[in-house]
JSON list of C-alpha atoms in Angstrom, two decimals:
[
{"chain": "A", "resi": 7, "resn": "MET", "atom": "CA", "xyz": [-4.19, -7.67, 63.59]},
{"chain": "A", "resi": 8, "resn": "ASN", "atom": "CA", "xyz": [-4.57, -10.07, 60.70]},
{"chain": "A", "resi": 9, "resn": "SER", "atom": "CA", "xyz": [-1.25, -11.22, 59.21]},
{"chain": "A", "resi": 10, "resn": "TYR", "atom": "CA", "xyz": [-2.49, -10.44, 55.69]},
{"chain": "A", "resi": 11, "resn": "PHE", "atom": "CA", "xyz": [-3.35, -6.91, 56.75]},
{"chain": "A", "resi": 12, "resn": "TYR", "atom": "CA", "xyz": [0.10, -6.44, 58.29]},
{"chain": "A", "resi": 13, "resn": "LYS", "atom": "CA", "xyz": [1.81, -7.80, 55.15]},
{"chain": "A", "resi": 14, "resn": "PHE", "atom": "CA", "xyz": [-0.32, -5.44, 53.05]},
{"chain": "A", "resi": 15, "resn": "MET", "atom": "CA", "xyz": [0.81, -2.49, 55.18]},
{"chain": "A", "resi": 16, "resn": "ILE", "atom": "CA", "xyz": [4.47, -3.55, 54.85]},
{"chain": "A", "resi": 17, "resn": "ASN", "atom": "CA", "xyz": [4.10, -3.78, 51.07]},
{"chain": "A", "resi": 18, "resn": "LEU", "atom": "CA", "xyz": [2.31, -0.41, 50.91]},
{"chain": "A", "resi": 19, "resn": "LEU", "atom": "CA", "xyz": [5.12, 1.28, 52.82]},
{"chain": "A", "resi": 20, "resn": "LYS", "atom": "CA", "xyz": [7.72, -0.45, 50.63]},
{"chain": "A", "resi": 21, "resn": "ARG", "atom": "CA", "xyz": [5.88, 0.88, 47.58]},
{"chain": "A", "resi": 22, "resn": "PHE", "atom": "CA", "xyz": [5.81, 4.40, 49.04]},
{"chain": "A", "resi": 23, "resn": "SER", "atom": "CA", "xyz": [9.52, 4.10, 49.83]},
{"chain": "A", "resi": 24, "resn": "SER", "atom": "CA", "xyz": [10.46, 2.99, 46.32]},
{"chain": "A", "resi": 25, "resn": "GLU", "atom": "CA", "xyz": [8.07, 5.37, 44.55]},
{"chain": "A", "resi": 26, "resn": "ARG", "atom": "CA", "xyz": [8.33, 8.69, 46.36]},
{"chain": "A", "resi": 27, "resn": "LYS", "atom": "CA", "xyz": [6.26, 10.43, 43.69]},
{"chain": "A", "resi": 28, "resn": "LEU", "atom": "CA", "xyz": [3.38, 8.07, 44.49]},
{"chain": "A", "resi": 29, "resn": "LEU", "atom": "CA", "xyz": [3.68, 9.03, 48.16]},
{"chain": "A", "resi": 30, "resn": "GLU", "atom": "CA", "xyz": [3.73, 12.74, 47.32]},
{"chain": "A", "resi": 31, "resn": "ALA", "atom": "CA", "xyz": [0.91, 12.64, 44.77]},
{"chain": "A", "resi": 32, "resn": "ARG", "atom": "CA", "xyz": [-1.49, 10.01, 46.11]},
{"chain": "A", "resi": 33, "resn": "GLY", "atom": "CA", "xyz": [-0.14, 8.80, 49.46]},
{"chain": "A", "resi": 34, "resn": "ALA", "atom": "CA", "xyz": [-2.42, 10.90, 51.66]},
{"chain": "A", "resi": 35, "resn": "PHE", "atom": "CA", "xyz": [-5.46, 9.97, 49.58]},
{"chain": "A", "resi": 36, "resn": "ILE", "atom": "CA", "xyz": [-4.63, 6.26, 49.73]},
{"chain": "A", "resi": 37, "resn": "ILE", "atom": "CA", "xyz": [-4.16, 6.34, 53.50]},
{"chain": "A", "resi": 38, "resn": "ARG", "atom": "CA", "xyz": [-7.35, 8.35, 54.06]},
{"chain": "A", "resi": 39, "resn": "GLN", "atom": "CA", "xyz": [-9.35, 5.90, 51.94]},
{"chain": "A", "resi": 40, "resn": "LEU", "atom": "CA", "xyz": [-7.91, 2.96, 53.87]},
{"chain": "A", "resi": 41, "resn": "CYS", "atom": "CA", "xyz": [-8.93, 4.69, 57.11]},
{"chain": "A", "resi": 42, "resn": "LEU", "atom": "CA", "xyz": [-12.48, 5.02, 55.79]},
{"chain": "A", "resi": 43, "resn": "LEU", "atom": "CA", "xyz": [-12.68, 1.37, 54.77]},
{"chain": "A", "resi": 44, "resn": "LEU", "atom": "CA", "xyz": [-10.72, -0.23, 57.60]},
{"chain": "A", "resi": 45, "resn": "ASN", "atom": "CA", "xyz": [-9.96, 0.60, 61.22]},
{"chain": "A", "resi": 46, "resn": "ALA", "atom": "CA", "xyz": [-7.95, 3.85, 61.23]},
{"chain": "A", "resi": 47, "resn": "GLU", "atom": "CA", "xyz": [-6.36, 3.01, 64.57]},
{"chain": "A", "resi": 48, "resn": "ASN", "atom": "CA", "xyz": [-5.05, -0.30, 63.19]},
{"chain": "A", "resi": 49, "resn": "ILE", "atom": "CA", "xyz": [-3.68, 1.44, 60.11]},
{"chain": "A", "resi": 50, "resn": "PHE", "atom": "CA", "xyz": [-1.78, 4.05, 62.13]},
{"chain": "A", "resi": 51, "resn": "HIS", "atom": "CA", "xyz": [-0.63, 1.49, 64.69]},
{"chain": "A", "resi": 52, "resn": "SER", "atom": "CA", "xyz": [0.69, -0.93, 62.07]},
{"chain": "A", "resi": 53, "resn": "MET", "atom": "CA", "xyz": [2.44, 1.84, 60.13]},
{"chain": "A", "resi": 54, "resn": "ALA", "atom": "CA", "xyz": [4.06, 3.14, 63.31]},
{"chain": "A", "resi": 55, "resn": "ASP", "atom": "CA", "xyz": [5.21, -0.36, 64.19]},
{"chain": "A", "resi": 56, "resn": "ILE", "atom": "CA", "xyz": [6.68, -0.89, 60.72]},
{"chain": "A", "resi": 57, "resn": "LEU", "atom": "CA", "xyz": [8.31, 2.55, 60.64]},
{"chain": "A", "resi": 58, "resn": "LEU", "atom": "CA", "xyz": [10.06, 1.90, 63.97]},
{"chain": "A", "resi": 59, "resn": "ARG", "atom": "CA", "xyz": [12.09, -0.77, 62.17]},
{"chain": "A", "resi": 60, "resn": "GLU", "atom": "CA", "xyz": [12.64, 1.28, 59.00]},
{"chain": "A", "resi": 61, "resn": "GLU", "atom": "CA", "xyz": [16.34, 1.72, 58.21]},
{"chain": "A", "resi": 62, "resn": "ASP", "atom": "CA", "xyz": [15.84, 4.66, 55.85]},
{"chain": "A", "resi": 63, "resn": "LEU", "atom": "CA", "xyz": [15.29, 7.39, 58.45]},
{"chain": "A", "resi": 64, "resn": "LYS", "atom": "CA", "xyz": [14.62, 10.04, 55.82]},
{"chain": "A", "resi": 65, "resn": "PHE", "atom": "CA", "xyz": [11.73, 8.00, 54.43]},
{"chain": "A", "resi": 66, "resn": "ALA", "atom": "CA", "xyz": [10.49, 7.22, 57.95]},
{"chain": "A", "resi": 67, "resn": "SER", "atom": "CA", "xyz": [10.55, 10.92, 58.81]},
{"chain": "A", "resi": 68, "resn": "THR", "atom": "CA", "xyz": [8.66, 11.79, 55.60]},
{"chain": "A", "resi": 69, "resn": "MET", "atom": "CA", "xyz": [6.11, 9.10, 56.32]},
{"chain": "A", "resi": 70, "resn": "VAL", "atom": "CA", "xyz": [5.62, 10.27, 59.94]},
{"chain": "A", "resi": 71, "resn": "HIS", "atom": "CA", "xyz": [5.14, 13.83, 58.67]},
{"chain": "A", "resi": 72, "resn": "THR", "atom": "CA", "xyz": [2.57, 12.59, 56.14]},
{"chain": "A", "resi": 73, "resn": "LEU", "atom": "CA", "xyz": [0.72, 10.57, 58.78]},
{"chain": "A", "resi": 74, "resn": "ASN", "atom": "CA", "xyz": [0.71, 13.53, 61.18]},
{"chain": "A", "resi": 75, "resn": "THR", "atom": "CA", "xyz": [-0.70, 15.81, 58.51]},
{"chain": "A", "resi": 76, "resn": "ILE", "atom": "CA", "xyz": [-3.43, 13.30, 57.68]},
{"chain": "A", "resi": 77, "resn": "LEU", "atom": "CA", "xyz": [-4.23, 12.77, 61.35]},
{"chain": "A", "resi": 78, "resn": "LEU", "atom": "CA", "xyz": [-4.47, 16.48, 62.12]},
{"chain": "A", "resi": 79, "resn": "THR", "atom": "CA", "xyz": [-6.37, 17.65, 59.05]},
{"chain": "A", "resi": 80, "resn": "SER", "atom": "CA", "xyz": [-8.53, 14.81, 57.79]},
{"chain": "A", "resi": 81, "resn": "SER", "atom": "CA", "xyz": [-12.21, 14.81, 58.76]},
{"chain": "A", "resi": 82, "resn": "GLU", "atom": "CA", "xyz": [-12.24, 11.01, 58.42]},
{"chain": "A", "resi": 83, "resn": "LEU", "atom": "CA", "xyz": [-9.97, 10.76, 61.46]},
{"chain": "A", "resi": 84, "resn": "PHE", "atom": "CA", "xyz": [-11.99, 12.89, 63.87]},
{"chain": "A", "resi": 85, "resn": "GLN", "atom": "CA", "xyz": [-12.70, 9.92, 66.15]},
{"chain": "A", "resi": 86, "resn": "LEU", "atom": "CA", "xyz": [-9.04, 8.89, 66.27]},
{"chain": "A", "resi": 87, "resn": "ARG", "atom": "CA", "xyz": [-8.01, 12.49, 67.06]},
{"chain": "A", "resi": 88, "resn": "SER", "atom": "CA", "xyz": [-10.53, 12.50, 69.92]},
{"chain": "A", "resi": 89, "resn": "GLN", "atom": "CA", "xyz": [-9.14, 9.23, 71.27]},
{"chain": "A", "resi": 90, "resn": "LEU", "atom": "CA", "xyz": [-5.60, 10.61, 71.13]},
{"chain": "A", "resi": 91, "resn": "LYS", "atom": "CA", "xyz": [-6.70, 13.81, 72.83]},
{"chain": "A", "resi": 92, "resn": "ASP", "atom": "CA", "xyz": [-8.33, 11.79, 75.62]},
{"chain": "A", "resi": 93, "resn": "LEU", "atom": "CA", "xyz": [-5.19, 9.66, 76.01]},
{"chain": "A", "resi": 94, "resn": "ARG", "atom": "CA", "xyz": [-3.07, 12.80, 76.17]},
{"chain": "A", "resi": 95, "resn": "THR", "atom": "CA", "xyz": [-5.37, 14.27, 78.80]},
{"chain": "A", "resi": 96, "resn": "LEU", "atom": "CA", "xyz": [-5.11, 11.11, 80.90]},
{"chain": "A", "resi": 97, "resn": "GLY", "atom": "CA", "xyz": [-1.36, 11.53, 81.05]},
{"chain": "A", "resi": 98, "resn": "GLY", "atom": "CA", "xyz": [-0.18, 9.13, 78.36]},
{"chain": "A", "resi": 99, "resn": "ARG", "atom": "CA", "xyz": [2.79, 11.21, 77.31]},
{"chain": "A", "resi": 100, "resn": "ALA", "atom": "CA", "xyz": [4.80, 9.78, 74.44]},
{"chain": "A", "resi": 101, "resn": "ALA", "atom": "CA", "xyz": [7.58, 12.29, 75.11]},
{"chain": "A", "resi": 102, "resn": "GLU", "atom": "CA", "xyz": [8.27, 10.82, 78.56]},
{"chain": "A", "resi": 103, "resn": "ARG", "atom": "CA", "xyz": [9.04, 7.33, 77.22]},
{"chain": "A", "resi": 104, "resn": "PRO", "atom": "CA", "xyz": [12.62, 6.59, 76.26]},
{"chain": "A", "resi": 105, "resn": "PRO", "atom": "CA", "xyz": [12.86, 6.89, 72.49]},
{"chain": "A", "resi": 106, "resn": "GLN", "atom": "CA", "xyz": [13.43, 3.67, 70.58]},
{"chain": "A", "resi": 107, "resn": "CYS", "atom": "CA", "xyz": [14.27, 5.57, 67.43]},
{"chain": "A", "resi": 108, "resn": "PRO", "atom": "CA", "xyz": [15.62, 9.11, 68.04]},
{"chain": "A", "resi": 109, "resn": "GLY", "atom": "CA", "xyz": [14.49, 10.36, 64.62]},
{"chain": "A", "resi": 110, "resn": "LEU", "atom": "CA", "xyz": [10.86, 9.45, 65.32]},
{"chain": "A", "resi": 111, "resn": "ALA", "atom": "CA", "xyz": [10.50, 10.33, 69.00]},
{"chain": "A", "resi": 112, "resn": "LEU", "atom": "CA", "xyz": [8.30, 13.28, 69.93]},
{"chain": "A", "resi": 113, "resn": "SER", "atom": "CA", "xyz": [10.02, 15.95, 71.96]},
{"chain": "A", "resi": 114, "resn": "GLU", "atom": "CA", "xyz": [7.98, 17.77, 74.60]},
{"chain": "A", "resi": 115, "resn": "HIS", "atom": "CA", "xyz": [7.85, 20.78, 72.26]},
{"chain": "A", "resi": 116, "resn": "GLN", "atom": "CA", "xyz": [6.44, 18.65, 69.43]},
{"chain": "A", "resi": 117, "resn": "ALA", "atom": "CA", "xyz": [3.92, 17.05, 71.79]},
{"chain": "A", "resi": 118, "resn": "GLN", "atom": "CA", "xyz": [2.73, 20.51, 72.86]},
{"chain": "A", "resi": 119, "resn": "ALA", "atom": "CA", "xyz": [2.45, 21.54, 69.21]},
{"chain": "A", "resi": 120, "resn": "VAL", "atom": "CA", "xyz": [0.29, 18.47, 68.53]},
{"chain": "A", "resi": 121, "resn": "ASP", "atom": "CA", "xyz": [-1.89, 19.41, 71.51]},
{"chain": "A", "resi": 122, "resn": "LEU", "atom": "CA", "xyz": [-2.28, 22.95, 70.17]},
{"chain": "A", "resi": 123, "resn": "ARG", "atom": "CA", "xyz": [-3.24, 21.65, 66.72]},
{"chain": "A", "resi": 124, "resn": "LEU", "atom": "CA", "xyz": [-5.81, 19.32, 68.26]},
{"chain": "A", "resi": 125, "resn": "GLN", "atom": "CA", "xyz": [-7.24, 22.26, 70.20]},
{"chain": "A", "resi": 126, "resn": "LEU", "atom": "CA", "xyz": [-7.47, 24.27, 66.99]},
{"chain": "A", "resi": 127, "resn": "LEU", "atom": "CA", "xyz": [-9.63, 21.54, 65.47]},
{"chain": "A", "resi": 128, "resn": "ASP", "atom": "CA", "xyz": [-12.04, 21.84, 68.42]},
{"chain": "A", "resi": 129, "resn": "VAL", "atom": "CA", "xyz": [-13.45, 25.19, 67.27]},
{"chain": "A", "resi": 130, "resn": "LYS", "atom": "CA", "xyz": [-16.48, 25.22, 69.57]},
{"chain": "A", "resi": 131, "resn": "ASN", "atom": "CA", "xyz": [-14.45, 24.91, 72.78]},
{"chain": "A", "resi": 132, "resn": "ASN", "atom": "CA", "xyz": [-11.49, 27.11, 71.77]},
{"chain": "A", "resi": 133, "resn": "PRO", "atom": "CA", "xyz": [-12.82, 30.24, 69.99]},
{"chain": "A", "resi": 134, "resn": "PHE", "atom": "CA", "xyz": [-10.51, 32.58, 71.91]},
{"chain": "A", "resi": 135, "resn": "LEU", "atom": "CA", "xyz": [-7.42, 30.57, 70.97]},
{"chain": "A", "resi": 136, "resn": "ILE", "atom": "CA", "xyz": [-8.32, 30.91, 67.30]},
{"chain": "A", "resi": 137, "resn": "LYS", "atom": "CA", "xyz": [-9.05, 34.65, 67.66]},
{"chain": "A", "resi": 138, "resn": "ALA", "atom": "CA", "xyz": [-5.72, 35.14, 69.45]},
{"chain": "A", "resi": 139, "resn": "LEU", "atom": "CA", "xyz": [-3.85, 33.34, 66.68]},
{"chain": "A", "resi": 140, "resn": "TYR", "atom": "CA", "xyz": [-5.57, 35.48, 64.04]},
{"chain": "A", "resi": 141, "resn": "GLY", "atom": "CA", "xyz": [-4.54, 38.55, 66.06]},
{"chain": "A", "resi": 142, "resn": "LEU", "atom": "CA", "xyz": [-0.96, 37.28, 66.15]},
{"chain": "A", "resi": 143, "resn": "LEU", "atom": "CA", "xyz": [-1.12, 36.68, 62.41]},
{"chain": "A", "resi": 144, "resn": "MET", "atom": "CA", "xyz": [-1.97, 40.37, 61.87]},
{"chain": "A", "resi": 145, "resn": "LEU", "atom": "CA", "xyz": [1.10, 41.40, 63.88]},
{"chain": "A", "resi": 146, "resn": "LEU", "atom": "CA", "xyz": [3.59, 39.17, 62.08]},
{"chain": "A", "resi": 147, "resn": "PRO", "atom": "CA", "xyz": [5.57, 40.56, 59.14]},
{"chain": "A", "resi": 148, "resn": "GLN", "atom": "CA", "xyz": [5.14, 38.81, 55.79]},
{"chain": "A", "resi": 149, "resn": "SER", "atom": "CA", "xyz": [7.62, 36.01, 56.46]},
{"chain": "A", "resi": 150, "resn": "SER", "atom": "CA", "xyz": [7.83, 32.24, 56.58]},
{"chain": "A", "resi": 151, "resn": "ALA", "atom": "CA", "xyz": [6.34, 32.33, 60.10]},
{"chain": "A", "resi": 152, "resn": "PHE", "atom": "CA", "xyz": [3.39, 34.33, 58.74]},
{"chain": "A", "resi": 153, "resn": "GLN", "atom": "CA", "xyz": [2.92, 31.86, 55.89]},
{"chain": "A", "resi": 154, "resn": "LEU", "atom": "CA", "xyz": [3.09, 28.88, 58.23]},
{"chain": "A", "resi": 155, "resn": "LEU", "atom": "CA", "xyz": [0.57, 30.30, 60.71]},
{"chain": "A", "resi": 156, "resn": "SER", "atom": "CA", "xyz": [-1.71, 31.42, 57.90]},
{"chain": "A", "resi": 157, "resn": "HIS", "atom": "CA", "xyz": [-1.65, 27.93, 56.39]},
{"chain": "A", "resi": 158, "resn": "ARG", "atom": "CA", "xyz": [-2.39, 26.34, 59.79]},
{"chain": "A", "resi": 159, "resn": "LEU", "atom": "CA", "xyz": [-5.34, 28.66, 60.34]},
{"chain": "A", "resi": 160, "resn": "GLN", "atom": "CA", "xyz": [-6.73, 27.81, 56.90]},
{"chain": "A", "resi": 161, "resn": "CYS", "atom": "CA", "xyz": [-6.97, 24.19, 58.11]},
{"chain": "A", "resi": 162, "resn": "VAL", "atom": "CA", "xyz": [-9.15, 25.17, 61.08]},
{"chain": "A", "resi": 163, "resn": "PRO", "atom": "CA", "xyz": [-12.74, 23.99, 60.49]},
{"chain": "A", "resi": 164, "resn": "ASN", "atom": "CA", "xyz": [-15.33, 26.66, 59.77]},
{"chain": "A", "resi": 165, "resn": "PRO", "atom": "CA", "xyz": [-17.65, 26.89, 62.82]},
{"chain": "A", "resi": 166, "resn": "GLU", "atom": "CA", "xyz": [-20.66, 27.71, 60.61]},
{"chain": "A", "resi": 167, "resn": "LEU", "atom": "CA", "xyz": [-20.21, 24.46, 58.73]},
{"chain": "A", "resi": 168, "resn": "LEU", "atom": "CA", "xyz": [-20.09, 22.49, 61.98]},
{"chain": "A", "resi": 169, "resn": "GLN", "atom": "CA", "xyz": [-23.53, 23.69, 63.09]},
{"chain": "A", "resi": 170, "resn": "THR", "atom": "CA", "xyz": [-26.24, 21.14, 62.38]},
{"chain": "A", "resi": 171, "resn": "GLU", "atom": "CA", "xyz": [-29.22, 23.15, 63.56]}
]
């Protein structure tokens, strides 16, 4: 990676750290636009590298959550999601590596949740998974679990919109 690019990413994360309202209001948009204009893999890799050394673990956790949300829901990152899915399939398990920063390490449970979310984005190959989750949603009482699952299912791409024929 170019040293100017890396310095830019450091400064962007410093700005997000010092101006949390900017992160909340425009952070996802800024990162998505950068991913459109530059290499998304380099952006996520450099941010992960910088966040590993971040001393403010609360900010690092917020930033990781923001990056995960962008990665799992943004149409601009479809290719990167596919690459990660392929890596996961090949056995590259982040949860099996010793954590360098306990607050940022993925547990096996979190890794499985990421796999499930990636499968939800692949509507064509997982229609029964989505139908099962909608069935489960109908059985849940109106609670925080219901709200969470309902919100996740709202992020699932519409199969009719994916058809190009």
